[in-house]
mmCIF file of C-alpha atoms and ligand atoms in Angstrom:
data_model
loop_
_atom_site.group_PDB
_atom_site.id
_atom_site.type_symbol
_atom_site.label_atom_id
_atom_site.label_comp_id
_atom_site.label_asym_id
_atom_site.label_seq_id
_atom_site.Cartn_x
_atom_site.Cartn_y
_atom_site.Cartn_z
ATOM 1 C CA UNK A 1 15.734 -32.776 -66.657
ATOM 2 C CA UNK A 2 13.488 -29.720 -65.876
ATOM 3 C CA UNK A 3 10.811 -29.259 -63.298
ATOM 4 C CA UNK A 4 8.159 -30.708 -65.767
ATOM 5 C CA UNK A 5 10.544 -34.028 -65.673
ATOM 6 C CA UNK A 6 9.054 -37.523 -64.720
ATOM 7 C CA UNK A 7 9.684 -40.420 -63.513
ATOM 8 C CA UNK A 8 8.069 -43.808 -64.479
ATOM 9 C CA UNK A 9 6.580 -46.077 -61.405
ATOM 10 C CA UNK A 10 6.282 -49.772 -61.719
ATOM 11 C CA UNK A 11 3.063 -49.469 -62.924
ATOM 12 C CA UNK A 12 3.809 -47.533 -65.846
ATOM 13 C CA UNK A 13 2.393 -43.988 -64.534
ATOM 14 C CA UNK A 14 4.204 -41.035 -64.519
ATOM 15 C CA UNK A 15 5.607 -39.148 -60.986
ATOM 16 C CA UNK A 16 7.009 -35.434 -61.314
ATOM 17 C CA UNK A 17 10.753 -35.165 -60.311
ATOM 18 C CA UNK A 18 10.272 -32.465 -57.680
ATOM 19 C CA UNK A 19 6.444 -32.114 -55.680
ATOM 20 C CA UNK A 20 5.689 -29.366 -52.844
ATOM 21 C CA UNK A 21 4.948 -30.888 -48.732
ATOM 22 C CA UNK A 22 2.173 -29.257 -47.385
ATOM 23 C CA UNK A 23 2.884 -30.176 -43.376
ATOM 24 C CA UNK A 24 2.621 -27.309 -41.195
ATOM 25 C CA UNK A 25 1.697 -24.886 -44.233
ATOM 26 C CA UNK A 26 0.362 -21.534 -42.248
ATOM 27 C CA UNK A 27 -1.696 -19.940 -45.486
ATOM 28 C CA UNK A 28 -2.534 -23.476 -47.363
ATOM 29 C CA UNK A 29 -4.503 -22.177 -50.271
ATOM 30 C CA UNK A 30 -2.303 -19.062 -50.176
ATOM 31 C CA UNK A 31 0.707 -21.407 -50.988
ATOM 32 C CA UNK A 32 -0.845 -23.816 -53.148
ATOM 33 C CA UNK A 33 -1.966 -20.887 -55.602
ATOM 34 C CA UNK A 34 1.565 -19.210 -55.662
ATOM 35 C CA UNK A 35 3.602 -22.719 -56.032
ATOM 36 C CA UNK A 36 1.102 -23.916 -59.189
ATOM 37 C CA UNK A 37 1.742 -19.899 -60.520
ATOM 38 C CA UNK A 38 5.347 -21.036 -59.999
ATOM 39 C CA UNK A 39 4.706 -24.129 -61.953
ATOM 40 C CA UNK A 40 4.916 -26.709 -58.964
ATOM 41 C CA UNK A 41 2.768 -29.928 -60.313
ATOM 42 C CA UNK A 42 2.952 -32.027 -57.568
ATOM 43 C CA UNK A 43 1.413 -31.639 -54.267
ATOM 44 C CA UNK A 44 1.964 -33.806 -50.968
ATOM 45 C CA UNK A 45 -0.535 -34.189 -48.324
ATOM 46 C CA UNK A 46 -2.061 -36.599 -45.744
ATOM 47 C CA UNK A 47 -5.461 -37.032 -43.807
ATOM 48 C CA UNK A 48 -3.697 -35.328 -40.574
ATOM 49 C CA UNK A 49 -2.305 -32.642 -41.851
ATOM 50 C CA UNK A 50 -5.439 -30.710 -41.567
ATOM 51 C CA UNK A 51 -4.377 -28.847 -45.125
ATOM 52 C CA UNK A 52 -6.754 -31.125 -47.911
ATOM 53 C CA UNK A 53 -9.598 -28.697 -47.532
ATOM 54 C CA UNK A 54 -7.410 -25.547 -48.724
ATOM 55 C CA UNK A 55 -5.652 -27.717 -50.967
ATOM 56 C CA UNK A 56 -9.087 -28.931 -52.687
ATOM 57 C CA UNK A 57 -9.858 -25.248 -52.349
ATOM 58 C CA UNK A 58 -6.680 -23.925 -54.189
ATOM 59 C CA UNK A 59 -6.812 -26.260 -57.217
ATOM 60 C CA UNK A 60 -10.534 -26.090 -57.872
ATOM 61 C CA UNK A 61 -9.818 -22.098 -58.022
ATOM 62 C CA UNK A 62 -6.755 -22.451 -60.071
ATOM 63 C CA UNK A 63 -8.156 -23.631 -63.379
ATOM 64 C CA UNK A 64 -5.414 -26.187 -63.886
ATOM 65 C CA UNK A 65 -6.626 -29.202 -65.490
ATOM 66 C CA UNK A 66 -6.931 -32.208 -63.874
ATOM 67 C CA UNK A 67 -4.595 -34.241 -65.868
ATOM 68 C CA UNK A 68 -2.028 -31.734 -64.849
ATOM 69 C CA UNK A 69 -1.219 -32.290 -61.711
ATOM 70 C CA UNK A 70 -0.346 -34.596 -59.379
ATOM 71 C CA UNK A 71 -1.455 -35.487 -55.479
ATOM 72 C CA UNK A 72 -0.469 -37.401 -53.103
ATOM 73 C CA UNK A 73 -1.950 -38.485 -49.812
ATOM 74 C CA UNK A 74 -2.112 -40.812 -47.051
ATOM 75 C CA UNK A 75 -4.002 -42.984 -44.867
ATOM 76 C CA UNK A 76 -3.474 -42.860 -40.800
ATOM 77 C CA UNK A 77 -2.119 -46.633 -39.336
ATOM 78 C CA UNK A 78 -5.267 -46.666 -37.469
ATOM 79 C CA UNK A 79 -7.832 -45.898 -40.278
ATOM 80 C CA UNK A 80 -10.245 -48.365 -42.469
ATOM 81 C CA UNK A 81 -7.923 -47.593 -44.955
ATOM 82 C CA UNK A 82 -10.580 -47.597 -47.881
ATOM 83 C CA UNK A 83 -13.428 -45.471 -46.185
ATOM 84 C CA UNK A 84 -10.179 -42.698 -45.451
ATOM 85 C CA UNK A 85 -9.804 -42.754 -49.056
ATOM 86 C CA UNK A 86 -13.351 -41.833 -49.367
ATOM 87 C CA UNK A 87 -13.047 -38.855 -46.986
ATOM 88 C CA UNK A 88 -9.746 -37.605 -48.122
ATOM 89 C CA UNK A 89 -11.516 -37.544 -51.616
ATOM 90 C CA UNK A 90 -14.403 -35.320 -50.030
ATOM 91 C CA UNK A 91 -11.834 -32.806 -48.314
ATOM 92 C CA UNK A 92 -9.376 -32.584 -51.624
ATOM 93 C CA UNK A 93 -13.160 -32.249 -53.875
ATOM 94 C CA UNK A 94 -11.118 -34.471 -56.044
ATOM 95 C CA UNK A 95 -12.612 -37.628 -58.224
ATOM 96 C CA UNK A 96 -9.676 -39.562 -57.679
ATOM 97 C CA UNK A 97 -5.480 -38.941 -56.581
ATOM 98 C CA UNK A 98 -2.805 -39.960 -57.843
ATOM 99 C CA UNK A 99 -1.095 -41.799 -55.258
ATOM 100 C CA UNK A 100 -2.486 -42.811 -52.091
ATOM 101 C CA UNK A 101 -0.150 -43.960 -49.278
ATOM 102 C CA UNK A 102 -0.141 -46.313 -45.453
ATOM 103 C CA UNK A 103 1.314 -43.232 -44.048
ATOM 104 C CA UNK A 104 3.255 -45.024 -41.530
ATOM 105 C CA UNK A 105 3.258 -49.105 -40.712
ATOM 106 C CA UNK A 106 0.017 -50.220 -37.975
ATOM 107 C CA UNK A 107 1.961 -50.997 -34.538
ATOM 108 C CA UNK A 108 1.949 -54.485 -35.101
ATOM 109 C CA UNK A 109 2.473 -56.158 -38.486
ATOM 110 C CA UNK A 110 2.811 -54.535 -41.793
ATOM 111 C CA UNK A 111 -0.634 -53.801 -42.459
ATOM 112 C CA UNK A 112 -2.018 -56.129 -44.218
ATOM 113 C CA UNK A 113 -5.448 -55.427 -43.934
ATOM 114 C CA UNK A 114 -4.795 -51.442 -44.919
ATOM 115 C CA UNK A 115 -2.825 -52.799 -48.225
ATOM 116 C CA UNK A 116 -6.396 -54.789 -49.353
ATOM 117 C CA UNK A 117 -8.060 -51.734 -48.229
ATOM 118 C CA UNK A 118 -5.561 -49.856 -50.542
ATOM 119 C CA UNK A 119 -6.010 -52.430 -53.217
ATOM 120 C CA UNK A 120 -9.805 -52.022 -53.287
ATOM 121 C CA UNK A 121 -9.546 -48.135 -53.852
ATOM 122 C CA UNK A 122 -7.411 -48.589 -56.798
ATOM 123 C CA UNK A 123 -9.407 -50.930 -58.414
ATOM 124 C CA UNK A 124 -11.961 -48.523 -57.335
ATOM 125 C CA UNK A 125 -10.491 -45.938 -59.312
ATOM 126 C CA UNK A 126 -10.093 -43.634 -55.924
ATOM 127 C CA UNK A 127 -6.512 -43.970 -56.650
ATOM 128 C CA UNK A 128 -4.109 -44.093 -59.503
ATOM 129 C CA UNK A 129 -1.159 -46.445 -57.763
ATOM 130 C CA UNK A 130 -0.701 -46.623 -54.808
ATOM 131 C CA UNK A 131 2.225 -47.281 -51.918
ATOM 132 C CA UNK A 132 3.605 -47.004 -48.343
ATOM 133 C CA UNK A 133 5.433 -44.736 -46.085
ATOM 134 C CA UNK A 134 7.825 -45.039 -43.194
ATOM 135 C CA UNK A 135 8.048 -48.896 -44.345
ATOM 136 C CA UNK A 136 11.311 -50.938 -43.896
ATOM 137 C CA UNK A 137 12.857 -53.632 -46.256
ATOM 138 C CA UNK A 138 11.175 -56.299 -44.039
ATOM 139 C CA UNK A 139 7.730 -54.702 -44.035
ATOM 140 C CA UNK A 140 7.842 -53.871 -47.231
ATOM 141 C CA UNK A 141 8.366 -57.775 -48.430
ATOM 142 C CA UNK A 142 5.625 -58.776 -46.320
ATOM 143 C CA UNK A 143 3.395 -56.928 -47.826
ATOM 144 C CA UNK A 144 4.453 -58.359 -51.141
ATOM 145 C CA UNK A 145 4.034 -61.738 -49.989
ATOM 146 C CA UNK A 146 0.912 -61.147 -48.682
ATOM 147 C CA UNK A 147 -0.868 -59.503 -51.982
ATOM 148 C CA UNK A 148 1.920 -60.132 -54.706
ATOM 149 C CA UNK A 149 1.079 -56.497 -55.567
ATOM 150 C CA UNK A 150 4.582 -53.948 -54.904
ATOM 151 C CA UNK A 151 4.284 -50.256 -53.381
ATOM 152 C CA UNK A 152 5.023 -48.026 -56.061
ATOM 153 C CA UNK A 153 6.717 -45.556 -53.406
ATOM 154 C CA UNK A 154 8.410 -45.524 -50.165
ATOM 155 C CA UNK A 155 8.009 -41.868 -48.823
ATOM 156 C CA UNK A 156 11.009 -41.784 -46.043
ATOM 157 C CA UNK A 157 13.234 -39.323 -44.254
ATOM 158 C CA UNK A 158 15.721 -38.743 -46.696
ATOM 159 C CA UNK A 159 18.953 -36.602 -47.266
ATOM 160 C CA UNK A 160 22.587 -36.684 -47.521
ATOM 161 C CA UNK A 161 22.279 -36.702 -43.441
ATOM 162 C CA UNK A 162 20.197 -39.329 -43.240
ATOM 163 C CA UNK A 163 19.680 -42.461 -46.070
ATOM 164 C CA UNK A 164 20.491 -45.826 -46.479
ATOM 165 C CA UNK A 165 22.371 -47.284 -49.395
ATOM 166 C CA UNK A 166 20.693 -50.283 -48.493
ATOM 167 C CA UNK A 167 17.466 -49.235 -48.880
ATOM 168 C CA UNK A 168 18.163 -47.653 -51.912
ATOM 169 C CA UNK A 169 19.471 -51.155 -54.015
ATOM 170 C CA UNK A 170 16.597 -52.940 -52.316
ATOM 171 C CA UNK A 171 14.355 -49.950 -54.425
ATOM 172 C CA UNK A 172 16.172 -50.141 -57.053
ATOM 173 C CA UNK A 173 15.640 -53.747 -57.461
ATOM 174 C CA UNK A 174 11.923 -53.833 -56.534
ATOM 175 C CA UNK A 175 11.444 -50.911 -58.934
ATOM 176 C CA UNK A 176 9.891 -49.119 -56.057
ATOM 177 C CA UNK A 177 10.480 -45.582 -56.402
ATOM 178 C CA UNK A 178 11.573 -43.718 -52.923
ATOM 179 C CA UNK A 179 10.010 -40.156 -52.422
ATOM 180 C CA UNK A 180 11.877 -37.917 -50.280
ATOM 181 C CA UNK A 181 10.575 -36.339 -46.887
ATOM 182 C CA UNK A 182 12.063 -33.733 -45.105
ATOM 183 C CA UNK A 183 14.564 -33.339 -48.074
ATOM 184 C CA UNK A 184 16.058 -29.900 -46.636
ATOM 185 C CA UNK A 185 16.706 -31.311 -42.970
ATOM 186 C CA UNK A 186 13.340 -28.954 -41.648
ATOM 187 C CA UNK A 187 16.066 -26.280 -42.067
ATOM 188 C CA UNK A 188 18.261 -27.584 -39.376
ATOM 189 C CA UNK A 189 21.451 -28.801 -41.248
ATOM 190 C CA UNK A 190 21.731 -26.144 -43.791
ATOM 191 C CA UNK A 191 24.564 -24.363 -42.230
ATOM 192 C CA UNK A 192 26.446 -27.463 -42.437
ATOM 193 C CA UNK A 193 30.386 -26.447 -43.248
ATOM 194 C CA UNK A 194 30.289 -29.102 -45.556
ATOM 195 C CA UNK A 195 27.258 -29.091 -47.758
ATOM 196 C CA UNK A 196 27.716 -24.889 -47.441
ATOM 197 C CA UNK A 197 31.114 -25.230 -48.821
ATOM 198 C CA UNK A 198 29.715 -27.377 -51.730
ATOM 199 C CA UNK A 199 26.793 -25.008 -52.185
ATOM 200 C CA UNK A 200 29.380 -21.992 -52.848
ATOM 201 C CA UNK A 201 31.293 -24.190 -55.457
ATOM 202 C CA UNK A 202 28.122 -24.409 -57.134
ATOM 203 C CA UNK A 203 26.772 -20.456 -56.390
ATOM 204 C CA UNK A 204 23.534 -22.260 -55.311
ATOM 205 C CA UNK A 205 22.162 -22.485 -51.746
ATOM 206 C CA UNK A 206 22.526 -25.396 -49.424
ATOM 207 C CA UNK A 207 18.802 -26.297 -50.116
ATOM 208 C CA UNK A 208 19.557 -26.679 -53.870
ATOM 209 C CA UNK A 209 22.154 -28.851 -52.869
ATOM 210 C CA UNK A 210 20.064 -31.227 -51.016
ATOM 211 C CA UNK A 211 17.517 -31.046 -53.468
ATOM 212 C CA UNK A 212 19.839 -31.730 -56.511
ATOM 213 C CA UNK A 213 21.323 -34.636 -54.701
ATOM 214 C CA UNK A 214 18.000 -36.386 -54.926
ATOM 215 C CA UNK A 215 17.137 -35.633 -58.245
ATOM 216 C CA UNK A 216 20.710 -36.637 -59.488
ATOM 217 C CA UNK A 217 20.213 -40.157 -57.229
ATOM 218 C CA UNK A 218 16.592 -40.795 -58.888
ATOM 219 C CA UNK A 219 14.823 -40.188 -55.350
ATOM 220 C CA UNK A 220 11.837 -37.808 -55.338
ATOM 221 C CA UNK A 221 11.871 -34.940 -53.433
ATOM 222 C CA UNK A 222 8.677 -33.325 -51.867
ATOM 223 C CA UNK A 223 10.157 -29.761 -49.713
ATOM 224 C CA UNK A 224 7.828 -27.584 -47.600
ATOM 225 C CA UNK A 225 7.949 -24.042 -48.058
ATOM 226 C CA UNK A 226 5.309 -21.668 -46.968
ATOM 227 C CA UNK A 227 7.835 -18.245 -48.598
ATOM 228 C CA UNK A 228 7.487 -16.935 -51.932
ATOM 229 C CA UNK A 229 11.352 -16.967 -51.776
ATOM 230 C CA UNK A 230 11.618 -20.091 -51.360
ATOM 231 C CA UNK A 231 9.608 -21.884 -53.494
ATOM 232 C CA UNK A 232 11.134 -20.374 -56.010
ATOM 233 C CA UNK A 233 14.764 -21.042 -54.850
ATOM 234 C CA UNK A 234 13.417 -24.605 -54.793
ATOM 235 C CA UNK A 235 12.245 -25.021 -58.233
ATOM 236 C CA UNK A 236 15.753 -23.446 -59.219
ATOM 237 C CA UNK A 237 17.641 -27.290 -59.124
ATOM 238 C CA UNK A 238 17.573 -27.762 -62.923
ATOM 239 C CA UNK A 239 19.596 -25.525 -63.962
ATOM 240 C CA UNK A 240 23.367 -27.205 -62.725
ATOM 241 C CA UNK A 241 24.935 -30.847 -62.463
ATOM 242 C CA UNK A 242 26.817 -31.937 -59.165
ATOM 243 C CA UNK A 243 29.523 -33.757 -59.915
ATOM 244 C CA UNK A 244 30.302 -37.545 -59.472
ATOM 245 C CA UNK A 245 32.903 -36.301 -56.410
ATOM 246 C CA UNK A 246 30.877 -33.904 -55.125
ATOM 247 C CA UNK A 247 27.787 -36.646 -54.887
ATOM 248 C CA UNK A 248 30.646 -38.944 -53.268
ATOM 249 C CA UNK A 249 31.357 -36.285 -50.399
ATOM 250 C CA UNK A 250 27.327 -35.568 -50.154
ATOM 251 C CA UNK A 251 26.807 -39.549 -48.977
ATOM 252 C CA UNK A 252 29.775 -38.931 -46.849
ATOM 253 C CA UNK A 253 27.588 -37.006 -44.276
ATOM 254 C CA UNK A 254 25.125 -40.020 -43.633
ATOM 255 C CA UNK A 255 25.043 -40.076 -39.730
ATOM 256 C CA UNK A 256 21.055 -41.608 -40.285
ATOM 257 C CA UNK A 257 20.115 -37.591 -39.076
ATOM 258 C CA UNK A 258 16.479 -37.936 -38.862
ATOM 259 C CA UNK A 259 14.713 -34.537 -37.775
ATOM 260 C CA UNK A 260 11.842 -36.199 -36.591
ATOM 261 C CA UNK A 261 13.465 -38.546 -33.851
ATOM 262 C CA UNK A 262 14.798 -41.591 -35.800
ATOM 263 C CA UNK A 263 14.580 -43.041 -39.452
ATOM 264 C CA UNK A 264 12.042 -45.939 -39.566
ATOM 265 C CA UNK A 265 13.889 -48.157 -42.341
ATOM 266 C CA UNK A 266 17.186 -47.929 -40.861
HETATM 267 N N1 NAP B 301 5.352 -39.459 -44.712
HETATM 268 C C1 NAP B 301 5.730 -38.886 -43.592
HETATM 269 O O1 NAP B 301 5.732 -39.478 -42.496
HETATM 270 C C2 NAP B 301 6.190 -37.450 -43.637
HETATM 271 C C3 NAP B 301 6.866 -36.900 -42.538
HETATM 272 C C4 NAP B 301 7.326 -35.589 -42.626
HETATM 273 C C5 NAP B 301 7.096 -34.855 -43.776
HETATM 274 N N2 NAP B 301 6.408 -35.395 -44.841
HETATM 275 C C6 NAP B 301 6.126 -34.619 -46.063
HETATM 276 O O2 NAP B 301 7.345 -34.092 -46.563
HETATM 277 C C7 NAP B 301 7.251 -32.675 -46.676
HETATM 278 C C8 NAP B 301 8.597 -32.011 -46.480
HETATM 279 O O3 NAP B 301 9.171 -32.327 -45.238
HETATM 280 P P1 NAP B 301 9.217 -31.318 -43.998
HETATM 281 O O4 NAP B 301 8.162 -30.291 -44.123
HETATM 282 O O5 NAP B 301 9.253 -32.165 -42.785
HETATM 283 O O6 NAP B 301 10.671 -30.650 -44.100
HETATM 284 P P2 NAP B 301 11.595 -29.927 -45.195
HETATM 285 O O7 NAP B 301 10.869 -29.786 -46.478
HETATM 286 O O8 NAP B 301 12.887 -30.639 -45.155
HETATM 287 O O9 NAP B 301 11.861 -28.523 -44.531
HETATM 288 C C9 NAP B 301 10.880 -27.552 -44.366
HETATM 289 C C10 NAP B 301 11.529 -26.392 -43.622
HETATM 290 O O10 NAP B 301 12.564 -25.838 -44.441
HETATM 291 C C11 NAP B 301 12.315 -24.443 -44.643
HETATM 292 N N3 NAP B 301 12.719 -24.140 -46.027
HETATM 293 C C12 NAP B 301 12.092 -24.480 -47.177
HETATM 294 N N4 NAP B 301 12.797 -24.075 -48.242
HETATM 295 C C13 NAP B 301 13.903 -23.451 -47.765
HETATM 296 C C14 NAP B 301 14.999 -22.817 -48.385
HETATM 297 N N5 NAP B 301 15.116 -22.775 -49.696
HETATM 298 N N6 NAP B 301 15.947 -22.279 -47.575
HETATM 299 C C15 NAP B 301 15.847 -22.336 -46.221
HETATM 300 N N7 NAP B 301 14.825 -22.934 -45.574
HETATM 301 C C16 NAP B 301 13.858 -23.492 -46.351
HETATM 302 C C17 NAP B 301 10.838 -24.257 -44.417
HETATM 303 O O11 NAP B 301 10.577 -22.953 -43.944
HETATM 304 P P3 NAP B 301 9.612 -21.918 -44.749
HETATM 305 O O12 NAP B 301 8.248 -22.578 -44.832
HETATM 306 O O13 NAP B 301 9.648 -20.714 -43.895
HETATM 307 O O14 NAP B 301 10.241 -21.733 -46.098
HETATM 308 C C18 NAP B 301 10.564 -25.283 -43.309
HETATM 309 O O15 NAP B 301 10.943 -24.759 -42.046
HETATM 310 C C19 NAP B 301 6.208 -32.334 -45.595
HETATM 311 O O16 NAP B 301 5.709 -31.032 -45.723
HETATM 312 C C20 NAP B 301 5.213 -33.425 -45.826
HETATM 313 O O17 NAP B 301 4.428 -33.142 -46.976
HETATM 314 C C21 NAP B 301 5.983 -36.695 -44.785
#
């Protein structure tokens, strides 16, 4: 595996291993330009982050082709999900992206009316697969019922700190793939005595750690970095295996930790 790895969706399309978050970028095209130098091919964004025009911006600047890279974005629970395809299209000066996502369930129901809306923009061609966010188990099987189509992705809150076994068989089995939010805690476990102790086994840093652990358990992992430094430290994952053990002791700090207030699918 290398940072130009894939993985396959249940639709046959290809996912990059490893993609870059874009919430709360300061510089966005600034970043963008410096992680695609860095060799970054897959970017994550939404339609309230406020960053798709500087994304758009970046790429179109950057001369990478098209076919070589990859974007992600979302639609808000309280948007006509199709016409927010549209105008996320307009912002990103894209034709079409790769993965378009409910960013978070409506608060009633599982959205059912976004999903067709969802539906329609594939078959549109506004979107190459497409898949929800923030969903649970139960939501996620209504929505299957309801269209017999399956998310290709669950984006969740996701690290040693925070996961669910559960949710990961119940992937594993619908062949939905789970991308990885908040991968490195938003910074605030990485002085963990544990995961620091493993790091220094390794001579990596506690955010390769979290980031290996994802790629080693198949989930995707999308961190945020706005520092030269670290983008670069977070490309470095490909270069050392954790061991069986040492993946053992890493789901041994699940207390559900969710940096953003609680996880959703828990
Ligand atoms: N679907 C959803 O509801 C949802 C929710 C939250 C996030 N997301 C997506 O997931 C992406 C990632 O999650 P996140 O931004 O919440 O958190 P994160 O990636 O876990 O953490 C970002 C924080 O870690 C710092 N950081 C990055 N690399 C580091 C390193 N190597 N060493 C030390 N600190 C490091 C960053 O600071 P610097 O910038 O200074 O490096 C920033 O403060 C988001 O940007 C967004 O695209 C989706």
């Amino acid at each position: 595996m290398d940072k130009d790895s894939t993985l396959t969706l249940n639709t046959g399309t290809n996912i990059p291993v490893l993609g870059l978050g874009t919430w709360q970028l300061e510089s966005t095209p600034d970043t963008i330009v410096k992680a695609l130098e860095l060799g970054y091919r897959m970017i994550d964004t939404s339609s309230d982050y406020g960053s798709q025009p500087g994304i758009g911006e970046a790429l179109k600047n950057s001369g990478v082709k098209r076919s070589e890279f990859y974007l992600v974005t979302k639609v808000e629970e309280t948007d006509d999900s199709y016409e927010r395809a549209i105008s996320n299209l307009k912002e990103l000066q894209l034709e079409y992206v790769d993965l378009l996502l409910i960013h978070r369930p409506p608060s009633e129901g599982s959205g059912k009316e976004m999903w067709k809306g969802l539906i329609q923009a594939r078959d549109d061609g506004l979107t190459k697969d497409i898949g929800v966010s923030n969903y649970s188990i139960s939501l996620i099987n209504e929505l299957i019922e309801s269209s017999g189509e399956i998310p290709v992705v669950n984006q969740i809150e996701w690290s040693p700190f925070g996961h669910s076994m559960e949710m990961l068989s119940f992937a594993k089995e619908k062949d939905i793939t789970i991308q990885a939010y908040s991968p490195l805690t938003r910074a605030k476990r990485l002085d963990n005595p544990s995961l620091s102790q493993i790091a220094e086994k390794y001579g990596k840093t506690s955010a390769q750690i979290l980031l290996r652990w994802n790629l080693q358990l198949g989930t995707v992992p999308i961190p945020k970095s706005d520092k030269i430094e670290h983008l670069r430290e977070n490309l470095k994952v490909f270069d050392f295996e954790l061991s069986e053990e040492d993946m053992n002791n890493l789901n041994q700090l699940n207390e559900h930790y969710s940096s953003l207030g609680s996880l959703p699918y828990v």
